């Protein structure tokens, strides 16, 4: 997409949404600072107020004192200017894999959003440089591990601060490069952080919040995918569409669950095939699918509230009120709300994987699938003897599901006392967010495998009934055709790894449109 065609996300004008952050992370939007002079004047007043306090030898945490438990150590006036740089450097101990590029962009966006609230005591120049990094797609390299989620995401955010001062590494055109070398090539002068700016950059919840925004968007899509797969499996199994009757769901009025049932009715209204057995009720993984998927649907508004409140908050310490001239010491760097959102989201997502795993287990098993070929093999005649269809895929789905379920232990209950017992109760929000992303990735792998199998199951059922695709509702027919455009039927055994990886990438890019959601990445 050409930059001129992209929508712009304006920082400091109005609250940002999860969709704003995701659009910036995926390079579908460009950032800008609020051009209103009133906004920049407010930012400048906070910085000016700090300057006056320093001139009057006021005591300000993290400006004229050490950090954390070192708050009792006064910093000599001659060294105050060096303190922010030391903060960025001694926190440069992150380990683990680096955040992917989309997550790094989201981190820049969430930190800029927080500082643009105007109560962090930073200069307009700092906001302009953060916005410039995001606009130029110069993304700091940020190791994932090392944050306990209070005092914010200190260690990972130190990698953002380091890039601002011309140190460590950044991604340019998708390649890792020395920040100092990139600045020299571009003729850019590194920032010299003002007294409060190191703390303002690092003492906040922006990494966990960035990951939460990305996780939310992918979870919303996975919910839609799981619903569409359920409809396909119901057709393939010759299931009972009346399990999703509107009158039935009026008696248990969870609105999200009712919405999932409505989507299933929409998918199945034109595609209800003759039932394959005398079972009055389908097994739970079909009959109760709205109840499982509906938990996600009903939780999404709550998760959005927690995430967007955190996104649009000033979450460092201390806060600087340049209007009324107050320094307010508190604990807004604590990530408890994000931790709770992510801990609950990963449990709900893992339940989607478990639901689809159970549906696939029925679908491949000739004892339960109502006459479909064993393992959904498309081979015929004597070729059936050597072809095994989705047998190994079902084993893989079981493995991915088990791993997802194993990771649902809440991270927020594992608070550890750190930093000389100053940080004696911490949120673990960043670990919760990383866990949620891993659970989501595993569940997307399950979704991709089950989508392929469900499409194959539908085609085999139609073949057995001597029906064509026109028997299906329009939404199901479009999904089958869209999948088949890239993935031919599984007749003779073939390695499916690369096809699965390609399909997972399409799902993560929201390539297919489900239930009215526009596809964002083609």
Coordinates of C-alpha atoms in Angstrom, one line a residue:
X1 CA 0.0 0.0 0.0
X2 CA 1.3 3.4 -1.0
X3 CA 2.0 5.7 2.0
X4 CA -0.3 8.4 0.6
X5 CA -3.1 5.8 0.6
X6 CA -2.7 4.8 4.2
X7 CA -4.8 6.2 6.9
X8 CA -3.0 8.2 9.6
X9 CA -3.0 7.5 13.3
X10 CA -2.7 10.7 15.2
X11 CA -1.1 10.6 18.7
X12 CA -2.2 13.1 21.3
X13 CA -5.5 13.9 19.7
X14 CA -7.9 11.2 20.9
X15 CA -7.7 7.8 22.4
X16 CA -6.2 5.1 20.3
X17 CA -7.9 1.7 19.6
X18 CA -6.4 -1.8 19.4
X19 CA -7.1 -1.5 15.6
X20 CA -4.9 1.6 15.4
X21 CA -2.0 -0.2 17.0
X22 CA -2.4 -3.3 14.8
X23 CA -2.6 -1.2 11.7
X24 CA 0.7 0.5 12.6
X25 CA 2.2 -2.8 13.5
X26 CA 1.2 -4.2 10.1
X27 CA 2.3 -1.1 8.1
X28 CA -1.3 -0.3 7.0
X29 CA -1.2 3.1 8.7
X30 CA 1.3 5.9 9.2
X31 CA 1.8 7.8 12.5
X32 CA 1.7 11.5 13.2
X33 CA 1.8 13.7 16.2
X34 CA -1.2 16.0 16.9
X35 CA -0.3 19.2 15.0
X36 CA -2.4 21.4 17.3
X37 CA -0.1 23.9 19.0
X38 CA -2.0 23.5 22.2
X39 CA -0.9 19.8 22.4
X40 CA 2.8 20.6 21.9
X41 CA 2.6 23.5 24.4
X42 CA 1.2 21.1 27.0
X43 CA 4.1 18.7 26.4
X44 CA 6.6 21.5 26.7
X45 CA 5.1 22.8 30.0
X46 CA 5.8 19.5 31.7
X47 CA 9.4 19.6 30.6
X48 CA 9.7 23.2 31.6
X49 CA 8.3 22.5 35.0
X50 CA 10.9 19.8 35.6
X51 CA 13.6 22.2 34.6
X52 CA 12.4 24.8 37.2
X53 CA 12.3 22.1 39.9
X54 CA 15.8 21.1 39.1
X55 CA 17.0 24.7 39.2
X56 CA 15.4 25.0 42.6
X57 CA 17.1 21.8 43.7
X58 CA 13.8 20.0 44.1
X59 CA 13.9 16.2 44.9
X60 CA 12.4 14.2 42.1
X61 CA 12.5 10.4 42.1
X62 CA 14.6 9.0 39.3
X63 CA 15.8 12.5 38.4
X64 CA 17.8 13.6 41.5
X65 CA 17.7 10.1 43.2
X66 CA 18.7 6.6 42.3
X67 CA 16.2 4.1 41.0
X68 CA 14.0 1.7 42.8
X69 CA 15.5 0.7 46.2
X70 CA 18.2 3.2 45.5
X71 CA 15.7 6.0 45.9
X72 CA 17.5 7.1 49.2
X73 CA 20.7 7.8 47.2
X74 CA 20.9 11.5 46.2
X75 CA 22.4 12.1 42.8
X76 CA 24.9 15.1 42.8
X77 CA 23.6 17.9 40.5
X78 CA 26.7 17.5 38.2
X79 CA 25.6 13.8 37.5
X80 CA 21.9 14.3 37.0
X81 CA 22.3 14.6 33.2
X82 CA 24.1 11.2 33.0
X83 CA 21.6 9.3 35.1
X84 CA 19.1 8.5 32.2
X85 CA 21.8 7.1 30.1
X86 CA 23.0 4.8 32.9
X87 CA 19.4 3.6 33.3
X88 CA 19.2 2.6 29.6
X89 CA 22.6 0.8 29.8
X90 CA 22.3 -1.3 33.0
X91 CA 19.0 -2.6 31.8
X92 CA 20.5 -3.9 28.6
X93 CA 20.4 -7.5 29.8
X94 CA 17.4 -8.9 27.9
X95 CA 17.6 -12.5 26.7
X96 CA 15.5 -14.9 24.7
X97 CA 14.3 -14.5 21.1
X98 CA 13.7 -11.0 19.8
X99 CA 10.2 -9.6 19.3
X100 CA 9.1 -9.9 15.7
X101 CA 8.9 -6.7 13.7
X102 CA 5.2 -6.2 14.0
X103 CA 5.5 -6.5 17.8
X104 CA 8.4 -4.0 17.8
X105 CA 6.3 -1.5 15.8
X106 CA 3.5 -2.0 18.3
X107 CA 5.8 -1.3 21.2
X108 CA 6.8 2.0 19.6
X109 CA 3.2 2.9 19.1
X110 CA 2.1 2.0 22.6
X111 CA 4.9 3.9 24.3
X112 CA 4.3 7.0 22.1
X113 CA 0.6 6.8 23.0
X114 CA 1.4 6.8 26.7
X115 CA 3.9 9.7 26.6
X116 CA 1.6 11.7 24.4
X117 CA -0.8 11.9 27.4
X118 CA 1.4 14.9 28.5
X119 CA 2.1 13.9 32.1
X120 CA 5.5 12.2 31.8
X121 CA 7.7 15.3 31.7
X122 CA 9.2 14.5 28.4
X123 CA 10.2 17.0 25.6
X124 CA 8.4 17.4 22.3
X125 CA 11.7 16.3 20.7
X126 CA 11.4 12.8 22.3
X127 CA 7.9 12.3 21.0
X128 CA 9.0 13.5 17.5
X129 CA 11.9 11.0 17.5
X130 CA 9.6 8.1 18.5
X131 CA 7.1 9.0 15.8
X132 CA 10.0 9.3 13.3
X133 CA 11.3 5.8 14.1
X134 CA 7.8 4.4 13.6
X135 CA 7.2 6.3 10.4
X136 CA 10.6 5.3 8.9
X137 CA 10.1 1.7 10.1
X138 CA 13.3 1.7 12.1
X139 CA 12.4 -0.9 14.7
X140 CA 14.5 -1.4 17.8
X141 CA 15.7 -5.0 18.4
X142 CA 13.9 -6.0 21.6
X143 CA 14.7 -9.3 23.4
X144 CA 11.5 -10.8 24.8
X145 CA 12.6 -12.0 28.2
X146 CA 13.5 -10.0 31.3
X147 CA 10.4 -8.1 32.5
X148 CA 8.4 -8.9 35.6
X149 CA 5.7 -6.4 34.5
X150 CA 6.4 -3.8 37.3
X151 CA 8.2 -1.5 37.4
X152 CA 6.8 -1.7 33.9
X153 CA 8.8 -3.3 31.1
X154 CA 12.1 -1.9 32.1
X155 CA 14.5 -4.2 30.4
X156 CA 12.7 -4.6 27.0
X157 CA 11.9 -0.9 26.8
X158 CA 15.6 -0.1 27.5
X159 CA 16.2 -1.3 23.9
X160 CA 13.8 1.4 22.7
X161 CA 15.6 4.0 24.8
X162 CA 19.0 2.8 23.6
X163 CA 18.1 3.3 19.9
X164 CA 17.0 6.8 20.7
X165 CA 20.5 7.6 22.1
X166 CA 22.1 5.9 19.1
X167 CA 23.1 2.6 20.7
X168 CA 22.5 -1.1 20.2
X169 CA 20.7 -2.3 17.1
X170 CA 17.6 -1.7 15.0
X171 CA 15.8 -3.3 12.1
X172 CA 16.1 -1.4 8.8
X173 CA 14.4 -2.8 5.7
X174 CA 13.9 -6.0 7.7
X175 CA 17.7 -6.3 8.3
X176 CA 19.5 -6.0 11.7
X177 CA 21.9 -3.0 11.7
X178 CA 23.9 -1.0 14.2
X179 CA 21.9 2.0 15.3
X180 CA 25.0 4.2 15.3
X181 CA 25.8 3.3 11.7
X182 CA 22.3 3.9 10.5
X183 CA 22.2 7.3 12.2
X184 CA 25.5 8.2 10.6
X185 CA 24.3 7.2 7.2
X186 CA 21.1 9.1 7.6
X187 CA 22.8 12.2 9.1
X188 CA 20.7 11.8 12.3
X189 CA 22.0 13.0 15.7
X190 CA 21.2 10.7 18.6
X191 CA 19.0 12.2 21.3
X192 CA 20.5 13.3 24.6
X193 CA 17.9 12.2 27.1
X194 CA 16.7 14.9 29.5
X195 CA 16.6 14.1 33.2
X196 CA 13.3 12.3 33.4
X197 CA 13.2 10.8 29.9
X198 CA 15.0 7.6 30.5
X199 CA 12.5 6.7 33.2
X200 CA 9.6 7.9 31.2
X201 CA 10.6 5.7 28.3
X202 CA 11.2 2.5 30.3
X203 CA 9.0 2.7 33.4
X204 CA 5.8 1.6 31.7
X205 CA 3.6 -1.3 30.4
X206 CA 4.1 -0.7 26.7
X207 CA 5.6 -4.1 25.7
X208 CA 2.9 -6.2 27.4
X209 CA 0.2 -3.8 26.0
X210 CA 1.6 -4.0 22.5
X211 CA 1.6 -7.8 22.6
X212 CA -2.0 -7.7 24.1
X213 CA -3.2 -5.6 21.1
X214 CA -1.8 -8.1 18.6
X215 CA -3.1 -11.0 20.6
X216 CA -6.6 -9.5 20.8
X217 CA -6.8 -9.1 17.0
X218 CA -5.6 -12.6 16.3
X219 CA -7.9 -14.1 18.9
X220 CA -10.9 -12.3 17.4
X221 CA -10.1 -13.9 14.0
X222 CA -9.4 -17.3 15.5
X223 CA -12.9 -17.2 17.1
X224 CA -14.4 -16.6 13.6
X225 CA -12.3 -19.3 12.1
X226 CA -13.3 -21.8 14.8
X227 CA -16.9 -21.1 14.1
X228 CA -16.5 -21.6 10.3
X229 CA -14.6 -24.9 10.9
X230 CA -17.4 -26.0 13.2
X231 CA -20.0 -25.4 10.4
X232 CA -17.9 -27.3 7.9
X233 CA -17.4 -30.2 10.3
X234 CA -21.1 -30.3 11.0
X235 CA -21.8 -30.7 7.3
X236 CA -19.1 -33.3 7.0
X237 CA -20.4 -35.3 9.9
X238 CA -24.0 -34.9 8.8
X239 CA -24.7 -33.1 12.1
X240 CA -27.9 -31.7 13.5
X241 CA -28.2 -28.0 12.7
X242 CA -31.1 -27.7 15.0
X243 CA -28.6 -27.7 17.9
X244 CA -28.1 -24.0 17.0
X245 CA -31.8 -23.0 16.9
X246 CA -32.5 -19.4 17.8
X247 CA -35.3 -20.3 20.3
X248 CA -33.0 -22.7 22.1
X249 CA -30.3 -20.0 22.6
X250 CA -32.9 -17.4 23.7
X251 CA -33.2 -19.5 26.8
X252 CA -29.5 -18.9 27.7
X253 CA -28.9 -15.3 26.8
X254 CA -25.1 -14.8 26.7
X255 CA -25.0 -12.4 23.8
X256 CA -21.7 -13.6 22.4
X257 CA -22.7 -17.2 22.5
X258 CA -26.0 -16.3 20.8
X259 CA -24.0 -14.5 18.1
X260 CA -21.9 -17.6 17.5
X261 CA -25.1 -19.7 17.2
X262 CA -26.4 -17.2 14.7
X263 CA -23.3 -17.4 12.6
X264 CA -23.7 -21.2 12.5
X265 CA -27.3 -20.9 11.5
X266 CA -26.3 -18.6 8.7
X267 CA -23.7 -21.2 7.5
X268 CA -25.9 -24.2 7.8
X269 CA -29.3 -23.0 6.7
X270 CA -28.7 -24.0 3.1
X271 CA -26.3 -26.8 3.8
X272 CA -28.1 -29.2 6.1
X273 CA -27.5 -32.7 4.7
X274 CA -29.4 -35.8 5.7
X275 CA -28.2 -37.0 9.1
X276 CA -25.9 -40.1 9.0
X277 CA -27.1 -41.9 12.1
X278 CA -30.0 -42.3 14.5
X279 CA -28.2 -40.1 17.1
X280 CA -30.7 -37.5 18.4
X281 CA -27.8 -35.3 19.7
X282 CA -24.4 -34.7 18.3
X283 CA -21.4 -35.1 20.6
X284 CA -20.4 -32.1 22.7
X285 CA -17.7 -30.8 20.4
X286 CA -20.4 -29.9 17.8
X287 CA -23.5 -29.5 20.0
X288 CA -21.7 -27.2 22.5
X289 CA -19.5 -25.4 20.1
X290 CA -21.3 -22.0 20.6
X291 CA -20.9 -22.5 24.3
X292 CA -17.1 -22.9 23.9
X293 CA -16.5 -20.3 21.2
X294 CA -19.1 -18.0 22.9
X295 CA -16.8 -17.6 25.9
X296 CA -14.3 -15.8 23.6
X297 CA -17.1 -13.7 22.0
X298 CA -18.5 -12.6 25.3
X299 CA -15.0 -11.9 26.8
X300 CA -13.8 -9.8 23.9
X301 CA -15.5 -6.5 25.0
X302 CA -14.0 -7.0 28.5
X303 CA -10.5 -7.7 27.2
X304 CA -10.8 -4.6 24.9
X305 CA -11.7 -2.4 27.8
X306 CA -8.7 -3.6 29.8
X307 CA -6.3 -3.3 26.9
X308 CA -7.4 0.0 25.5
X309 CA -7.6 1.6 29.0
X310 CA -4.0 0.6 29.5
X311 CA -3.0 1.7 26.0
X312 CA -4.4 5.2 26.6
X313 CA -3.0 5.6 30.1
X314 CA 0.1 7.4 31.4
X315 CA 1.8 4.4 33.0
X316 CA 5.2 5.6 34.2
X317 CA 6.3 7.0 37.5
X318 CA 6.4 9.7 38.7
X319 CA 3.8 11.6 36.7
X320 CA 4.5 15.3 36.0
X321 CA 1.6 17.7 36.0
X322 CA 2.9 20.7 34.2
X323 CA -0.4 22.5 34.3
X324 CA -0.9 22.5 38.1
X325 CA 2.8 21.9 38.7
X326 CA 2.7 18.7 40.8
X327 CA 5.0 15.7 40.9
X328 CA 2.9 12.6 41.7
X329 CA 4.6 9.4 42.8
X330 CA 2.7 6.2 42.4
X331 CA 2.6 2.8 40.7
X332 CA 1.0 3.2 37.3
X333 CA 3.7 1.0 35.8
X334 CA 2.0 -2.0 37.3
X335 CA 0.6 -4.3 34.6
X336 CA -2.0 -6.2 36.5
X337 CA -4.9 -5.5 34.1
X338 CA -3.0 -6.7 31.1
X339 CA -1.9 -9.7 33.0
X340 CA -5.5 -10.6 33.9
X341 CA -6.6 -10.1 30.3
X342 CA -3.8 -12.2 28.9
X343 CA -4.2 -15.0 31.5
X344 CA -7.9 -15.3 30.8
X345 CA -7.5 -14.9 27.0
X346 CA -4.9 -17.7 26.7
X347 CA -7.3 -20.1 28.6
X348 CA -10.2 -19.2 26.3
X349 CA -8.0 -19.6 23.2
X350 CA -6.6 -23.0 24.3
X351 CA -10.2 -24.1 24.7
X352 CA -10.8 -23.3 21.0
X353 CA -7.8 -25.5 20.1
X354 CA -9.2 -28.2 22.3
X355 CA -12.6 -27.9 20.7
X356 CA -11.2 -28.2 17.2
X357 CA -9.0 -31.1 18.2
X358 CA -12.0 -33.0 19.4
X359 CA -13.9 -32.3 16.2
X360 CA -11.0 -33.5 14.1
X361 CA -10.7 -36.7 16.2
X362 CA -14.3 -37.5 15.3
X363 CA -13.9 -36.6 11.7
X364 CA -10.9 -38.9 11.0
X365 CA -12.2 -41.9 12.9
X366 CA -14.3 -44.2 10.8
X367 CA -16.0 -45.5 14.0
X368 CA -17.6 -42.1 14.6
X369 CA -17.6 -40.1 11.3
X370 CA -20.7 -41.7 9.7
X371 CA -19.1 -43.6 6.8
X372 CA -16.4 -41.2 5.7
X373 CA -13.1 -42.8 4.7
X374 CA -10.7 -43.5 7.5
X375 CA -8.4 -40.5 8.2
X376 CA -10.3 -38.7 5.4
X377 CA -8.1 -40.2 2.8
X378 CA -9.2 -39.3 -0.8
X379 CA -7.6 -42.4 -2.3
X380 CA -9.8 -45.1 -3.9
X381 CA -9.6 -48.7 -4.8
X382 CA -6.5 -50.6 -3.9
X383 CA -4.7 -47.3 -3.4
X384 CA -6.6 -47.0 -0.1
X385 CA -4.3 -49.6 1.4
X386 CA -1.2 -47.4 1.3
X387 CA -2.7 -43.9 1.8
X388 CA -3.2 -42.5 5.3
X389 CA -4.8 -39.1 4.7
X390 CA -4.8 -36.9 7.8
X391 CA -3.6 -39.5 10.3
X392 CA -0.3 -37.8 11.1
X393 CA -1.9 -34.3 11.0
X394 CA -4.4 -35.4 13.6
X395 CA -1.5 -36.5 15.8
X396 CA 0.2 -33.1 15.3
X397 CA -3.1 -31.4 16.2
X398 CA -3.2 -33.4 19.4
X399 CA 0.4 -32.4 20.2
X400 CA -0.2 -28.7 19.5
X401 CA -3.4 -28.7 21.5
X402 CA -1.7 -30.4 24.5
X403 CA 1.1 -27.8 24.5
X404 CA -1.4 -25.0 24.3
X405 CA -3.4 -26.4 27.2
X406 CA -0.2 -26.9 29.2
X407 CA 0.7 -23.2 28.9
X408 CA -2.6 -21.9 30.4
X409 CA -1.3 -21.8 34.0
X410 CA -1.8 -18.1 34.9
X411 CA 1.4 -16.1 34.9
X412 CA 0.0 -13.4 37.2
X413 CA 0.0 -15.6 40.2
X414 CA 3.7 -16.1 40.0
X415 CA 4.7 -12.7 41.4
X416 CA 8.3 -12.6 42.7
X417 CA 9.9 -10.1 45.0
X418 CA 12.7 -8.4 43.2
X419 CA 15.1 -5.5 43.4
X420 CA 16.0 -5.6 47.1
X421 CA 12.3 -6.2 47.9
X422 CA 11.3 -2.7 46.6
X423 CA 9.5 -4.4 43.7
X424 CA 8.0 -7.0 46.1
X425 CA 4.7 -7.5 44.3
X426 CA 4.8 -7.6 40.5
X427 CA 2.3 -8.3 37.7
X428 CA 4.1 -10.8 35.4
X429 CA 2.0 -9.1 32.7
X430 CA 4.6 -9.4 30.0
X431 CA 5.1 -13.1 30.6
X432 CA 1.4 -13.6 30.5
X433 CA 1.2 -11.7 27.2
X434 CA 4.1 -13.8 25.7
X435 CA 2.4 -17.0 26.9
X436 CA -0.9 -15.9 25.3
X437 CA 0.9 -15.3 22.0
X438 CA 2.4 -18.8 22.1
X439 CA -0.9 -20.4 23.0
X440 CA -2.5 -18.4 20.1
X441 CA 0.2 -19.6 17.6
X442 CA -0.3 -23.2 18.6
X443 CA -4.1 -22.8 18.3
X444 CA -3.7 -21.2 14.9
X445 CA -1.7 -24.3 13.9
X446 CA -4.6 -26.4 15.1
X447 CA -7.0 -24.2 13.1
X448 CA -5.0 -24.5 9.9
X449 CA -4.9 -28.3 10.1
X450 CA -8.5 -28.6 11.0
X451 CA -9.6 -26.2 8.2
X452 CA -7.9 -28.4 5.6
X453 CA -9.4 -31.5 7.1
X454 CA -12.9 -30.0 7.4
X455 CA -12.9 -28.9 3.7
X456 CA -11.8 -32.4 2.7
X457 CA -14.5 -33.9 5.0
X458 CA -17.2 -31.8 3.4
X459 CA -16.1 -32.8 -0.1
X460 CA -16.1 -36.4 0.8
X461 CA -19.6 -36.2 2.3
X462 CA -20.9 -34.4 -0.8
X463 CA -19.3 -37.0 -3.0
X464 CA -20.9 -39.8 -0.9
X465 CA -24.3 -38.1 -1.2
X466 CA -23.8 -37.3 -4.9
X467 CA -24.2 -33.6 -4.1
X468 CA -22.3 -30.6 -5.5
X469 CA -21.0 -27.5 -3.8
X470 CA -24.2 -25.7 -4.7
X471 CA -25.8 -27.7 -1.8
X472 CA -23.8 -25.7 0.6
X473 CA -24.7 -22.2 1.9
X474 CA -22.8 -19.4 0.1
X475 CA -20.4 -18.7 3.1
X476 CA -19.3 -22.4 3.3
X477 CA -19.0 -22.7 -0.5
X478 CA -16.8 -19.6 -0.6
X479 CA -14.6 -21.0 2.1
X480 CA -14.2 -24.3 0.4
X481 CA -13.3 -22.7 -2.9
X482 CA -10.9 -20.2 -1.3
X483 CA -9.0 -23.0 0.5
X484 CA -9.0 -25.2 -2.6
X485 CA -7.5 -22.3 -4.6
X486 CA -4.2 -23.0 -2.7
X487 CA -4.6 -26.5 -1.4
X488 CA -5.6 -29.4 -3.6
X489 CA -7.6 -32.3 -2.1
X490 CA -5.5 -34.9 -0.3
X491 CA -5.7 -38.0 -2.5
X492 CA -2.3 -39.5 -2.5
X493 CA -0.2 -39.0 0.6
X494 CA 2.1 -35.9 0.4
X495 CA 4.1 -33.9 2.9
X496 CA 1.8 -31.1 4.3
X497 CA 4.3 -29.1 6.3
X498 CA 4.8 -26.3 3.7
X499 CA 1.1 -26.1 2.9
X500 CA 0.3 -25.9 6.6
X501 CA 2.9 -23.1 7.1
X502 CA 1.5 -21.2 4.2
X503 CA -2.0 -21.6 5.4
X504 CA -1.0 -20.5 9.0
X505 CA 0.5 -17.4 7.5
X506 CA -2.7 -16.6 5.6
X507 CA -4.7 -17.1 8.7
X508 CA -2.4 -14.8 10.8
X509 CA -2.8 -12.3 8.0
X510 CA -6.6 -12.6 8.1
X511 CA -6.6 -13.6 4.4
X512 CA -10.1 -15.2 4.5
X513 CA -13.1 -13.2 5.3
X514 CA -15.5 -14.6 7.9
X515 CA -18.8 -13.2 9.1
X516 CA -18.5 -9.7 7.7
X517 CA -15.0 -9.0 8.9
X518 CA -13.0 -7.4 6.1
X519 CA -9.7 -9.1 5.3
X520 CA -6.8 -6.9 6.2
X521 CA -3.9 -8.6 4.5
X522 CA -4.2 -10.2 1.1

